[in-house]
Amino acid sequence: MGQVEFVVVTPEEAGQKLLQFLQRRVDKEVPKSAIMRWIRTGQVRLNKGRVKPFVRLKQDDIVRIPPYTVDESAPSSEQKKEQEDSASNNIALNIVNESDGLLVLHKPAGLPVQPGTGHQDAVTTRLKIQYVDAPFCPTPAHRLDKNTSGLLLVATSYTRLQELHKLFRNEHALGKHYLAWVEGRWEHPETVQLYDQLSKQAQVDGKERMETGDGKESLCTVTPLLVTNKKSLLHISLQTGRTHQIRVQLSSRNHPIIGDTKYGASPNPQGMLLHAWRIILPTESFVCMPTWKSPFFVGNELVETI
């Protein structure tokens, strides 16, 4: 950018710290150290005055952004966008609901929430492409494992993102419900509560793995919906949200989720059969049924009484 820019803080951006705001507003090639230098030397102004990097912005504040250039040898924003377009194959995300400051997505199995080594395609990558001109780039408020399908809440304003983060930290403030097909005949005819302590194992090949025995308290309730000699459909309600919690708790009881090869199950053509089907917030709730095919199809009549 070759000239001074005066930017008005939008409702979606209000509440952010100045540094976060600038990191979103300027070219991604500009390093954080340069932005901090602008602020320290007074080149960035807030409502015409000097300002600290971590002050929180209000709606309609006016931020002065100084002129700057970026390294021409680095990939341009357009080039990066082309790379992201190629990585995502221009596949749109499935939005199942929208409310104030919120997108509710149906994340497919196999799509990670964040990009990582060896895979650029991710929910966040697609959001940046689909909402390139948004004042606040929609941001996931929580995570689902790459191979878990189902509901993912995405904030479209900074204020809503903070509200959702607070809810997810308070494990009793919302309901998180899953459906899972597991191997074997589930032995409990009624709802049971599962309690374990989970901790991280040493990583193998850079992949995180959890185990029971000690660590953080992990609690969920399980209700059988359909039980056969070889497989069982379970409804799981989470009371805590540990990494891989459902997968580990079920596997440790000799009922690994079908397709979850990390925790002892055999490979399955439809992948891992774990689906986040319902989220209950204090004032709203969302439902999204899985798209599993026969012999794992789940009809609405199976979950109507949950």
PDB file of C-alpha atoms in Angstrom:
ATOM      1  CA  MET A   1       0.000   0.000   0.000  1.00  0.00           C
ATOM      2  CA  GLY A   2       1.571   3.263  -1.108  1.00  0.00           C
ATOM      3  CA  GLN A   3      -0.455   5.798   0.877  1.00  0.00           C
ATOM      4  CA  VAL A   4      -1.858   6.413   4.321  1.00  0.00           C
ATOM      5  CA  GLU A   5      -5.150   4.644   4.983  1.00  0.00           C
ATOM      6  CA  PHE A   6      -7.764   5.566   7.581  1.00  0.00           C
ATOM      7  CA  VAL A   7      -9.867   2.539   8.523  1.00  0.00           C
ATOM      8  CA  VAL A   8     -13.116   2.616  10.495  1.00  0.00           C
ATOM      9  CA  VAL A   9     -13.571  -0.281  12.925  1.00  0.00           C
ATOM     10  CA  THR A  10     -16.671  -2.271  12.005  1.00  0.00           C
ATOM     11  CA  PRO A  11     -19.079  -3.920  14.492  1.00  0.00           C
ATOM     12  CA  GLU A  12     -17.605  -7.307  13.564  1.00  0.00           C
ATOM     13  CA  GLU A  13     -14.076  -6.127  14.421  1.00  0.00           C
ATOM     14  CA  ALA A  14     -14.929  -4.328  17.680  1.00  0.00           C
ATOM     15  CA  GLY A  15     -13.314  -5.830  20.776  1.00  0.00           C
ATOM     16  CA  GLN A  16     -10.116  -6.944  19.052  1.00  0.00           C
ATOM     17  CA  LYS A  17      -6.723  -5.758  20.218  1.00  0.00           C
ATOM     18  CA  LEU A  18      -5.101  -3.241  17.887  1.00  0.00           C
ATOM     19  CA  LEU A  19      -2.306  -5.650  16.913  1.00  0.00           C
ATOM     20  CA  GLN A  20      -4.792  -8.378  15.950  1.00  0.00           C
ATOM     21  CA  PHE A  21      -6.807  -5.867  13.957  1.00  0.00           C
ATOM     22  CA  LEU A  22      -3.765  -4.702  11.994  1.00  0.00           C
ATOM     23  CA  GLN A  23      -2.585  -8.259  11.341  1.00  0.00           C
ATOM     24  CA  ARG A  24      -5.944  -8.966   9.704  1.00  0.00           C
ATOM     25  CA  ARG A  25      -6.135  -5.660   7.825  1.00  0.00           C
ATOM     26  CA  VAL A  26      -2.696  -5.366   6.206  1.00  0.00           C
ATOM     27  CA  ASP A  27      -1.074  -7.646   3.622  1.00  0.00           C
ATOM     28  CA  LYS A  28      -0.214 -11.022   5.103  1.00  0.00           C
ATOM     29  CA  GLU A  29       3.393 -10.588   3.917  1.00  0.00           C
ATOM     30  CA  VAL A  30       3.943  -7.770   6.450  1.00  0.00           C
ATOM     31  CA  PRO A  31       5.659  -9.313   9.520  1.00  0.00           C
ATOM     32  CA  LYS A  32       4.401  -8.767  13.050  1.00  0.00           C
ATOM     33  CA  SER A  33       7.697  -7.046  13.926  1.00  0.00           C
ATOM     34  CA  ALA A  34       7.033  -4.358  11.307  1.00  0.00           C
ATOM     35  CA  ILE A  35       3.527  -3.714  12.636  1.00  0.00           C
ATOM     36  CA  MET A  36       4.879  -3.424  16.183  1.00  0.00           C
ATOM     37  CA  ARG A  37       7.447  -0.922  14.928  1.00  0.00           C
ATOM     38  CA  TRP A  38       4.723   1.180  13.294  1.00  0.00           C
ATOM     39  CA  ILE A  39       2.849   1.326  16.589  1.00  0.00           C
ATOM     40  CA  ARG A  40       5.958   2.023  18.690  1.00  0.00           C
ATOM     41  CA  THR A  41       7.072   4.898  16.454  1.00  0.00           C
ATOM     42  CA  GLY A  42       3.617   6.472  16.299  1.00  0.00           C
ATOM     43  CA  GLN A  43       2.942   5.720  12.633  1.00  0.00           C
ATOM     44  CA  VAL A  44      -0.239   3.942  13.673  1.00  0.00           C
ATOM     45  CA  ARG A  45      -2.771   6.271  15.292  1.00  0.00           C
ATOM     46  CA  LEU A  46      -6.092   5.592  16.978  1.00  0.00           C
ATOM     47  CA  ASN A  47      -8.563   8.456  16.701  1.00  0.00           C
ATOM     48  CA  LYS A  48      -5.572  10.707  15.884  1.00  0.00           C
ATOM     49  CA  GLY A  49      -3.645   9.742  19.029  1.00  0.00           C
ATOM     50  CA  ARG A  50      -0.709   7.466  19.776  1.00  0.00           C
ATOM     51  CA  VAL A  51      -1.683   4.083  21.072  1.00  0.00           C
ATOM     52  CA  LYS A  52      -0.402   0.837  22.614  1.00  0.00           C
ATOM     53  CA  PRO A  53      -0.502  -2.432  20.615  1.00  0.00           C
ATOM     54  CA  PHE A  54      -2.883  -4.266  22.933  1.00  0.00           C
ATOM     55  CA  VAL A  55      -5.593  -1.663  23.443  1.00  0.00           C
ATOM     56  CA  ARG A  56      -9.041  -2.999  22.501  1.00  0.00           C
ATOM     57  CA  LEU A  57     -10.846  -1.249  19.687  1.00  0.00           C
ATOM     58  CA  LYS A  58     -14.404   0.042  19.752  1.00  0.00           C
ATOM     59  CA  GLN A  59     -16.900   0.259  16.909  1.00  0.00           C
ATOM     60  CA  ASP A  60     -16.350   3.382  14.754  1.00  0.00           C
ATOM     61  CA  ASP A  61     -12.804   3.960  16.047  1.00  0.00           C
ATOM     62  CA  ILE A  62     -10.582   5.331  13.280  1.00  0.00           C
ATOM     63  CA  VAL A  63      -7.197   3.644  12.811  1.00  0.00           C
ATOM     64  CA  ARG A  64      -4.413   5.260  10.774  1.00  0.00           C
ATOM     65  CA  ILE A  65      -2.355   2.690   8.839  1.00  0.00           C
ATOM     66  CA  PRO A  66       0.906   4.059   7.380  1.00  0.00           C
ATOM     67  CA  PRO A  67       2.065   3.484   3.798  1.00  0.00           C
ATOM     68  CA  TYR A  68       4.157   0.343   3.385  1.00  0.00           C
ATOM     69  CA  THR A  69       5.650  -1.986   0.810  1.00  0.00           C
ATOM     70  CA  VAL A  70       6.133  -5.752   0.866  1.00  0.00           C
ATOM     71  CA  ASP A  71       8.935  -7.976  -0.388  1.00  0.00           C
ATOM     72  CA  GLU A  72       8.340  -8.345  -4.111  1.00  0.00           C
ATOM     73  CA  SER A  73      10.181 -11.673  -4.113  1.00  0.00           C
ATOM     74  CA  ALA A  74       7.613 -13.147  -1.719  1.00  0.00           C
ATOM     75  CA  PRO A  75       4.441 -14.710  -3.125  1.00  0.00           C
ATOM     76  CA  SER A  76       1.786 -12.046  -3.668  1.00  0.00           C
ATOM     77  CA  SER A  77      -1.640 -12.180  -2.059  1.00  0.00           C
ATOM     78  CA  GLU A  78      -3.049 -13.073  -5.470  1.00  0.00           C
ATOM     79  CA  GLN A  79      -0.558 -15.917  -5.877  1.00  0.00           C
ATOM     80  CA  LYS A  80      -1.352 -17.219  -2.428  1.00  0.00           C
ATOM     81  CA  LYS A  81      -5.044 -17.053  -3.179  1.00  0.00           C
ATOM     82  CA  GLU A  82      -4.482 -19.048  -6.361  1.00  0.00           C
ATOM     83  CA  GLN A  83      -2.601 -21.649  -4.334  1.00  0.00           C
ATOM     84  CA  GLU A  84      -5.414 -21.765  -1.779  1.00  0.00           C
ATOM     85  CA  ASP A  85      -8.026 -22.022  -4.552  1.00  0.00           C
ATOM     86  CA  SER A  86      -6.133 -24.952  -6.012  1.00  0.00           C
ATOM     87  CA  ALA A  87      -5.766 -26.594  -2.607  1.00  0.00           C
ATOM     88  CA  SER A  88      -9.449 -26.321  -1.813  1.00  0.00           C
ATOM     89  CA  ASN A  89     -10.621 -27.292  -5.315  1.00  0.00           C
ATOM     90  CA  ASN A  90     -13.145 -24.429  -5.050  1.00  0.00           C
ATOM     91  CA  ILE A  91     -15.402 -26.630  -2.908  1.00  0.00           C
ATOM     92  CA  ALA A  92     -17.839 -24.501  -0.892  1.00  0.00           C
ATOM     93  CA  LEU A  93     -18.475 -25.237   2.759  1.00  0.00           C
ATOM     94  CA  ASN A  94     -21.877 -26.623   3.710  1.00  0.00           C
ATOM     95  CA  ILE A  95     -23.643 -23.966   5.814  1.00  0.00           C
ATOM     96  CA  VAL A  96     -26.588 -25.533   7.649  1.00  0.00           C
ATOM     97  CA  ASN A  97     -27.624 -22.501   9.692  1.00  0.00           C
ATOM     98  CA  GLU A  98     -26.844 -18.845  10.322  1.00  0.00           C
ATOM     99  CA  SER A  99     -27.606 -16.598  13.256  1.00  0.00           C
ATOM    100  CA  ASP A 100     -26.286 -13.361  14.708  1.00  0.00           C
ATOM    101  CA  GLY A 101     -22.510 -13.441  14.322  1.00  0.00           C
ATOM    102  CA  LEU A 102     -22.503 -17.164  13.634  1.00  0.00           C
ATOM    103  CA  LEU A 103     -22.188 -19.661  10.800  1.00  0.00           C
ATOM    104  CA  VAL A 104     -23.037 -23.299  11.531  1.00  0.00           C
ATOM    105  CA  LEU A 105     -21.166 -25.647   9.212  1.00  0.00           C
ATOM    106  CA  HIS A 106     -21.512 -29.336   8.424  1.00  0.00           C
ATOM    107  CA  LYS A 107     -17.842 -30.305   8.299  1.00  0.00           C
ATOM    108  CA  PRO A 108     -17.232 -33.414   6.204  1.00  0.00           C
ATOM    109  CA  ALA A 109     -15.014 -36.225   7.457  1.00  0.00           C
ATOM    110  CA  GLY A 110     -11.504 -35.929   6.050  1.00  0.00           C
ATOM    111  CA  LEU A 111     -11.381 -32.115   6.080  1.00  0.00           C
ATOM    112  CA  PRO A 112      -9.245 -30.655   8.891  1.00  0.00           C
ATOM    113  CA  VAL A 113     -10.255 -27.451  10.640  1.00  0.00           C
ATOM    114  CA  GLN A 114      -6.744 -25.990  10.313  1.00  0.00           C
ATOM    115  CA  PRO A 115      -4.148 -26.606   7.561  1.00  0.00           C
ATOM    116  CA  GLY A 116      -1.061 -28.577   8.486  1.00  0.00           C
ATOM    117  CA  THR A 117       1.985 -30.321   7.115  1.00  0.00           C
ATOM    118  CA  GLY A 118       1.107 -31.902   3.800  1.00  0.00           C
ATOM    119  CA  HIS A 119      -2.414 -30.486   3.552  1.00  0.00           C
ATOM    120  CA  GLN A 120      -3.337 -26.883   2.784  1.00  0.00           C
ATOM    121  CA  ASP A 121      -7.025 -27.600   2.317  1.00  0.00           C
ATOM    122  CA  ALA A 122      -8.912 -26.937   5.541  1.00  0.00           C
ATOM    123  CA  VAL A 123     -12.016 -25.224   6.871  1.00  0.00           C
ATOM    124  CA  THR A 124     -10.067 -22.049   7.656  1.00  0.00           C
ATOM    125  CA  THR A 125      -8.507 -22.021   4.167  1.00  0.00           C
ATOM    126  CA  ARG A 126     -11.922 -22.237   2.532  1.00  0.00           C
ATOM    127  CA  LEU A 127     -13.343 -19.561   4.816  1.00  0.00           C
ATOM    128  CA  LYS A 128     -10.578 -17.144   3.792  1.00  0.00           C
ATOM    129  CA  ILE A 129     -11.410 -17.767   0.133  1.00  0.00           C
ATOM    130  CA  GLN A 130     -15.196 -17.543   0.482  1.00  0.00           C
ATOM    131  CA  TYR A 131     -15.110 -14.455   2.724  1.00  0.00           C
ATOM    132  CA  VAL A 132     -12.074 -12.659   1.322  1.00  0.00           C
ATOM    133  CA  ASP A 133     -13.772  -9.241   1.590  1.00  0.00           C
ATOM    134  CA  ALA A 134     -15.310  -9.724   5.039  1.00  0.00           C
ATOM    135  CA  PRO A 135     -14.197  -7.178   7.676  1.00  0.00           C
ATOM    136  CA  PHE A 136     -13.673 -10.087  10.095  1.00  0.00           C
ATOM    137  CA  CYS A 137     -12.718 -13.412   8.549  1.00  0.00           C
ATOM    138  CA  PRO A 138     -15.096 -16.092   9.918  1.00  0.00           C
ATOM    139  CA  THR A 139     -13.188 -18.111  12.526  1.00  0.00           C
ATOM    140  CA  PRO A 140     -13.988 -21.569  13.994  1.00  0.00           C
ATOM    141  CA  ALA A 141     -14.798 -21.327  17.700  1.00  0.00           C
ATOM    142  CA  HIS A 142     -13.767 -24.918  18.459  1.00  0.00           C
ATOM    143  CA  ARG A 143     -12.272 -27.942  16.743  1.00  0.00           C
ATOM    144  CA  LEU A 144     -13.310 -31.307  15.382  1.00  0.00           C
ATOM    145  CA  ASP A 145     -10.863 -34.053  14.514  1.00  0.00           C
ATOM    146  CA  LYS A 146     -10.051 -34.264  10.823  1.00  0.00           C
ATOM    147  CA  ASN A 147     -11.964 -37.542  10.404  1.00  0.00           C
ATOM    148  CA  THR A 148     -14.951 -36.529  12.564  1.00  0.00           C
ATOM    149  CA  SER A 149     -17.908 -35.114  10.646  1.00  0.00           C
ATOM    150  CA  GLY A 150     -20.622 -32.812  11.884  1.00  0.00           C
ATOM    151  CA  LEU A 151     -21.437 -29.433  13.368  1.00  0.00           C
ATOM    152  CA  LEU A 152     -18.754 -26.778  13.570  1.00  0.00           C
ATOM    153  CA  LEU A 153     -19.530 -23.305  14.942  1.00  0.00           C
ATOM    154  CA  VAL A 154     -17.822 -20.418  13.142  1.00  0.00           C
ATOM    155  CA  ALA A 155     -17.932 -16.848  14.457  1.00  0.00           C
ATOM    156  CA  THR A 156     -18.357 -13.999  11.982  1.00  0.00           C
ATOM    157  CA  SER A 157     -17.529 -11.283  14.512  1.00  0.00           C
ATOM    158  CA  TYR A 158     -14.833 -10.960  17.135  1.00  0.00           C
ATOM    159  CA  THR A 159     -17.390 -10.416  19.911  1.00  0.00           C
ATOM    160  CA  ARG A 160     -19.248 -13.622  19.060  1.00  0.00           C
ATOM    161  CA  LEU A 161     -15.947 -15.518  18.867  1.00  0.00           C
ATOM    162  CA  GLN A 162     -15.067 -14.462  22.409  1.00  0.00           C
ATOM    163  CA  GLU A 163     -18.548 -15.411  23.642  1.00  0.00           C
ATOM    164  CA  LEU A 164     -18.249 -18.881  22.097  1.00  0.00           C
ATOM    165  CA  HIS A 165     -14.747 -19.399  23.484  1.00  0.00           C
ATOM    166  CA  LYS A 166     -16.102 -18.622  26.948  1.00  0.00           C
ATOM    167  CA  LEU A 167     -18.919 -21.154  26.499  1.00  0.00           C
ATOM    168  CA  PHE A 168     -16.571 -23.903  25.342  1.00  0.00           C
ATOM    169  CA  ARG A 169     -14.278 -23.271  28.323  1.00  0.00           C
ATOM    170  CA  ASN A 170     -17.267 -23.699  30.657  1.00  0.00           C
ATOM    171  CA  GLU A 171     -18.032 -27.383  30.073  1.00  0.00           C
ATOM    172  CA  HIS A 172     -21.490 -27.129  31.659  1.00  0.00           C
ATOM    173  CA  ALA A 173     -22.641 -24.159  29.574  1.00  0.00           C
ATOM    174  CA  LEU A 174     -23.492 -26.068  26.409  1.00  0.00           C
ATOM    175  CA  GLY A 175     -24.461 -29.530  25.187  1.00  0.00           C
ATOM    176  CA  LYS A 176     -22.274 -31.479  22.749  1.00  0.00           C
ATOM    177  CA  HIS A 177     -23.874 -34.621  21.303  1.00  0.00           C
ATOM    178  CA  TYR A 178     -22.385 -37.230  18.971  1.00  0.00           C
ATOM    179  CA  LEU A 179     -23.435 -40.360  17.121  1.00  0.00           C
ATOM    180  CA  ALA A 180     -20.974 -43.211  16.686  1.00  0.00           C
ATOM    181  CA  TRP A 181     -20.968 -46.710  15.275  1.00  0.00           C
ATOM    182  CA  VAL A 182     -18.652 -48.930  17.327  1.00  0.00           C
ATOM    183  CA  GLU A 183     -17.342 -52.434  16.843  1.00  0.00           C
ATOM    184  CA  GLY A 184     -18.982 -55.226  18.843  1.00  0.00           C
ATOM    185  CA  ARG A 185     -22.148 -55.604  20.881  1.00  0.00           C
ATOM    186  CA  TRP A 186     -22.562 -52.794  23.420  1.00  0.00           C
ATOM    187  CA  GLU A 187     -23.222 -54.504  26.726  1.00  0.00           C
ATOM    188  CA  HIS A 188     -25.182 -51.802  28.586  1.00  0.00           C
ATOM    189  CA  PRO A 189     -28.923 -51.682  27.800  1.00  0.00           C
ATOM    190  CA  GLU A 190     -29.436 -48.278  29.463  1.00  0.00           C
ATOM    191  CA  THR A 191     -27.585 -44.981  29.580  1.00  0.00           C
ATOM    192  CA  VAL A 192     -24.229 -45.259  31.356  1.00  0.00           C
ATOM    193  CA  GLN A 193     -21.634 -42.735  32.406  1.00  0.00           C
ATOM    194  CA  LEU A 194     -18.009 -43.242  31.374  1.00  0.00           C
ATOM    195  CA  TYR A 195     -15.255 -41.796  33.540  1.00  0.00           C
ATOM    196  CA  ASP A 196     -11.541 -41.864  32.739  1.00  0.00           C
ATOM    197  CA  GLN A 197      -8.389 -39.859  33.114  1.00  0.00           C
ATOM    198  CA  LEU A 198      -6.680 -39.136  29.805  1.00  0.00           C
ATOM    199  CA  SER A 199      -3.128 -38.083  29.006  1.00  0.00           C
ATOM    200  CA  LYS A 200      -0.973 -37.678  25.904  1.00  0.00           C
ATOM    201  CA  GLN A 201       1.398 -40.436  24.872  1.00  0.00           C
ATOM    202  CA  ALA A 202       4.743 -39.664  23.321  1.00  0.00           C
ATOM    203  CA  GLN A 203       3.993 -38.659  19.749  1.00  0.00           C
ATOM    204  CA  VAL A 204       4.761 -41.202  17.045  1.00  0.00           C
ATOM    205  CA  ASP A 205       5.540 -39.841  13.578  1.00  0.00           C
ATOM    206  CA  GLY A 206       4.304 -36.451  14.750  1.00  0.00           C
ATOM    207  CA  LYS A 207       0.765 -37.749  15.363  1.00  0.00           C
ATOM    208  CA  GLU A 208      -0.930 -37.119  18.683  1.00  0.00           C
ATOM    209  CA  ARG A 209      -2.292 -40.079  20.609  1.00  0.00           C
ATOM    210  CA  MET A 210      -4.110 -40.231  23.956  1.00  0.00           C
ATOM    211  CA  GLU A 211      -4.370 -42.999  26.532  1.00  0.00           C
ATOM    212  CA  THR A 212      -6.287 -43.753  29.726  1.00  0.00           C
ATOM    213  CA  GLY A 213      -4.726 -44.201  33.157  1.00  0.00           C
ATOM    214  CA  ASP A 214      -3.907 -40.754  34.502  1.00  0.00           C
ATOM    215  CA  GLY A 215      -4.186 -37.149  33.412  1.00  0.00           C
ATOM    216  CA  LYS A 216      -7.248 -34.967  32.935  1.00  0.00           C
ATOM    217  CA  GLU A 217     -10.697 -36.017  34.109  1.00  0.00           C
ATOM    218  CA  SER A 218     -12.853 -37.115  31.163  1.00  0.00           C
ATOM    219  CA  LEU A 219     -16.581 -37.711  31.426  1.00  0.00           C
ATOM    220  CA  CYS A 220     -19.359 -38.595  28.994  1.00  0.00           C
ATOM    221  CA  THR A 221     -22.673 -40.451  28.946  1.00  0.00           C
ATOM    222  CA  VAL A 222     -23.523 -43.154  26.418  1.00  0.00           C
ATOM    223  CA  THR A 223     -26.974 -44.331  25.307  1.00  0.00           C
ATOM    224  CA  PRO A 224     -27.364 -47.318  22.949  1.00  0.00           C
ATOM    225  CA  LEU A 225     -29.659 -46.686  19.973  1.00  0.00           C
ATOM    226  CA  LEU A 226     -29.198 -49.875  17.950  1.00  0.00           C
ATOM    227  CA  VAL A 227     -27.251 -52.959  19.013  1.00  0.00           C
ATOM    228  CA  THR A 228     -26.291 -56.029  16.992  1.00  0.00           C
ATOM    229  CA  ASN A 229     -23.759 -58.785  17.559  1.00  0.00           C
ATOM    230  CA  LYS A 230     -21.126 -57.102  15.355  1.00  0.00           C
ATOM    231  CA  LYS A 231     -21.763 -53.376  15.708  1.00  0.00           C
ATOM    232  CA  SER A 232     -23.634 -50.843  17.827  1.00  0.00           C
ATOM    233  CA  LEU A 233     -24.937 -47.314  17.241  1.00  0.00           C
ATOM    234  CA  LEU A 234     -24.378 -45.074  20.272  1.00  0.00           C
ATOM    235  CA  HIS A 235     -25.412 -41.594  21.306  1.00  0.00           C
ATOM    236  CA  ILE A 236     -22.672 -39.831  23.293  1.00  0.00           C
ATOM    237  CA  SER A 237     -23.116 -36.670  25.337  1.00  0.00           C
ATOM    238  CA  LEU A 238     -19.859 -34.973  26.325  1.00  0.00           C
ATOM    239  CA  GLN A 239     -19.410 -33.426  29.756  1.00  0.00           C
ATOM    240  CA  THR A 240     -15.726 -32.669  29.119  1.00  0.00           C
ATOM    241  CA  GLY A 241     -13.918 -31.928  25.885  1.00  0.00           C
ATOM    242  CA  ARG A 242     -10.554 -33.686  25.881  1.00  0.00           C
ATOM    243  CA  THR A 243      -8.521 -34.478  22.780  1.00  0.00           C
ATOM    244  CA  HIS A 244      -9.828 -37.680  21.113  1.00  0.00           C
ATOM    245  CA  GLN A 245     -11.938 -38.264  24.245  1.00  0.00           C
ATOM    246  CA  ILE A 246     -14.815 -40.260  22.746  1.00  0.00           C
ATOM    247  CA  ARG A 247     -12.478 -42.319  20.599  1.00  0.00           C
ATOM    248  CA  VAL A 248     -10.223 -43.251  23.515  1.00  0.00           C
ATOM    249  CA  GLN A 249     -12.974 -43.921  26.050  1.00  0.00           C
ATOM    250  CA  LEU A 250     -14.821 -46.286  23.720  1.00  0.00           C
ATOM    251  CA  SER A 251     -11.679 -48.003  22.458  1.00  0.00           C
ATOM    252  CA  SER A 252     -10.442 -48.629  25.999  1.00  0.00           C
ATOM    253  CA  ARG A 253     -13.661 -50.601  26.604  1.00  0.00           C
ATOM    254  CA  ASN A 254     -13.046 -52.781  23.522  1.00  0.00           C
ATOM    255  CA  HIS A 255     -15.534 -50.846  21.387  1.00  0.00           C
ATOM    256  CA  PRO A 256     -13.411 -48.749  19.018  1.00  0.00           C
ATOM    257  CA  ILE A 257     -15.310 -46.488  16.651  1.00  0.00           C
ATOM    258  CA  ILE A 258     -15.701 -48.208  13.298  1.00  0.00           C
ATOM    259  CA  GLY A 259     -13.004 -46.965  10.938  1.00  0.00           C
ATOM    260  CA  ASP A 260     -10.838 -45.438  13.699  1.00  0.00           C
ATOM    261  CA  THR A 261      -7.598 -47.247  12.869  1.00  0.00           C
ATOM    262  CA  LYS A 262      -5.556 -45.041  15.261  1.00  0.00           C
ATOM    263  CA  TYR A 263      -7.394 -46.563  18.232  1.00  0.00           C
ATOM    264  CA  GLY A 264      -7.673 -50.176  17.170  1.00  0.00           C
ATOM    265  CA  ALA A 265     -10.524 -50.451  14.662  1.00  0.00           C
ATOM    266  CA  SER A 266     -10.321 -52.041  11.251  1.00  0.00           C
ATOM    267  CA  PRO A 267     -10.372 -49.808   8.144  1.00  0.00           C
ATOM    268  CA  ASN A 268     -13.839 -48.913   6.858  1.00  0.00           C
ATOM    269  CA  PRO A 269     -14.730 -47.732   3.324  1.00  0.00           C
ATOM    270  CA  GLN A 270     -16.810 -44.880   4.793  1.00  0.00           C
ATOM    271  CA  GLY A 271     -14.037 -43.778   7.131  1.00  0.00           C
ATOM    272  CA  MET A 272     -14.408 -43.145  10.860  1.00  0.00           C
ATOM    273  CA  LEU A 273     -18.083 -43.178  11.906  1.00  0.00           C
ATOM    274  CA  LEU A 274     -18.141 -40.411  14.517  1.00  0.00           C
ATOM    275  CA  HIS A 275     -20.464 -37.455  13.905  1.00  0.00           C
ATOM    276  CA  ALA A 276     -21.178 -34.282  15.925  1.00  0.00           C
ATOM    277  CA  TRP A 277     -24.929 -34.155  15.353  1.00  0.00           C
ATOM    278  CA  ARG A 278     -26.252 -31.657  17.914  1.00  0.00           C
ATOM    279  CA  ILE A 279     -24.936 -28.584  19.776  1.00  0.00           C
ATOM    280  CA  ILE A 280     -27.052 -26.838  22.400  1.00  0.00           C
ATOM    281  CA  LEU A 281     -26.205 -23.242  23.348  1.00  0.00           C
ATOM    282  CA  PRO A 282     -27.952 -21.288  26.126  1.00  0.00           C
ATOM    283  CA  THR A 283     -30.409 -19.629  23.699  1.00  0.00           C
ATOM    284  CA  GLU A 284     -30.267 -21.749  20.530  1.00  0.00           C
ATOM    285  CA  SER A 285     -29.508 -25.253  19.314  1.00  0.00           C
ATOM    286  CA  PHE A 286     -28.450 -26.859  16.043  1.00  0.00           C
ATOM    287  CA  VAL A 287     -28.875 -30.336  14.550  1.00  0.00           C
ATOM    288  CA  CYS A 288     -27.186 -31.971  11.574  1.00  0.00           C
ATOM    289  CA  MET A 289     -27.669 -35.651  10.740  1.00  0.00           C
ATOM    290  CA  PRO A 290     -24.799 -37.775   9.361  1.00  0.00           C
ATOM    291  CA  THR A 291     -24.672 -38.751   5.707  1.00  0.00           C
ATOM    292  CA  TRP A 292     -23.516 -42.328   6.291  1.00  0.00           C
ATOM    293  CA  LYS A 293     -24.612 -44.875   3.728  1.00  0.00           C
ATOM    294  CA  SER A 294     -25.864 -48.445   4.144  1.00  0.00           C
ATOM    295  CA  PRO A 295     -25.254 -50.445   6.297  1.00  0.00           C
ATOM    296  CA  PHE A 296     -24.639 -47.455   8.615  1.00  0.00           C
ATOM    297  CA  PHE A 297     -27.500 -45.191   7.497  1.00  0.00           C
ATOM    298  CA  VAL A 298     -29.098 -43.379  10.437  1.00  0.00           C
ATOM    299  CA  GLY A 299     -32.741 -42.356  10.076  1.00  0.00           C
ATOM    300  CA  ASN A 300     -34.393 -39.578  12.089  1.00  0.00           C
ATOM    301  CA  GLU A 301     -36.610 -42.087  13.845  1.00  0.00           C
ATOM    302  CA  LEU A 302     -33.573 -43.528  15.664  1.00  0.00           C
ATOM    303  CA  VAL A 303     -32.745 -40.239  17.397  1.00  0.00           C
ATOM    304  CA  GLU A 304     -36.181 -38.669  17.902  1.00  0.00           C
ATOM    305  CA  THR A 305     -36.308 -39.714  21.564  1.00  0.00           C
ATOM    306  CA  ILE A 306     -32.838 -38.459  22.526  1.00  0.00           C
TER     307      ILE A 306
END
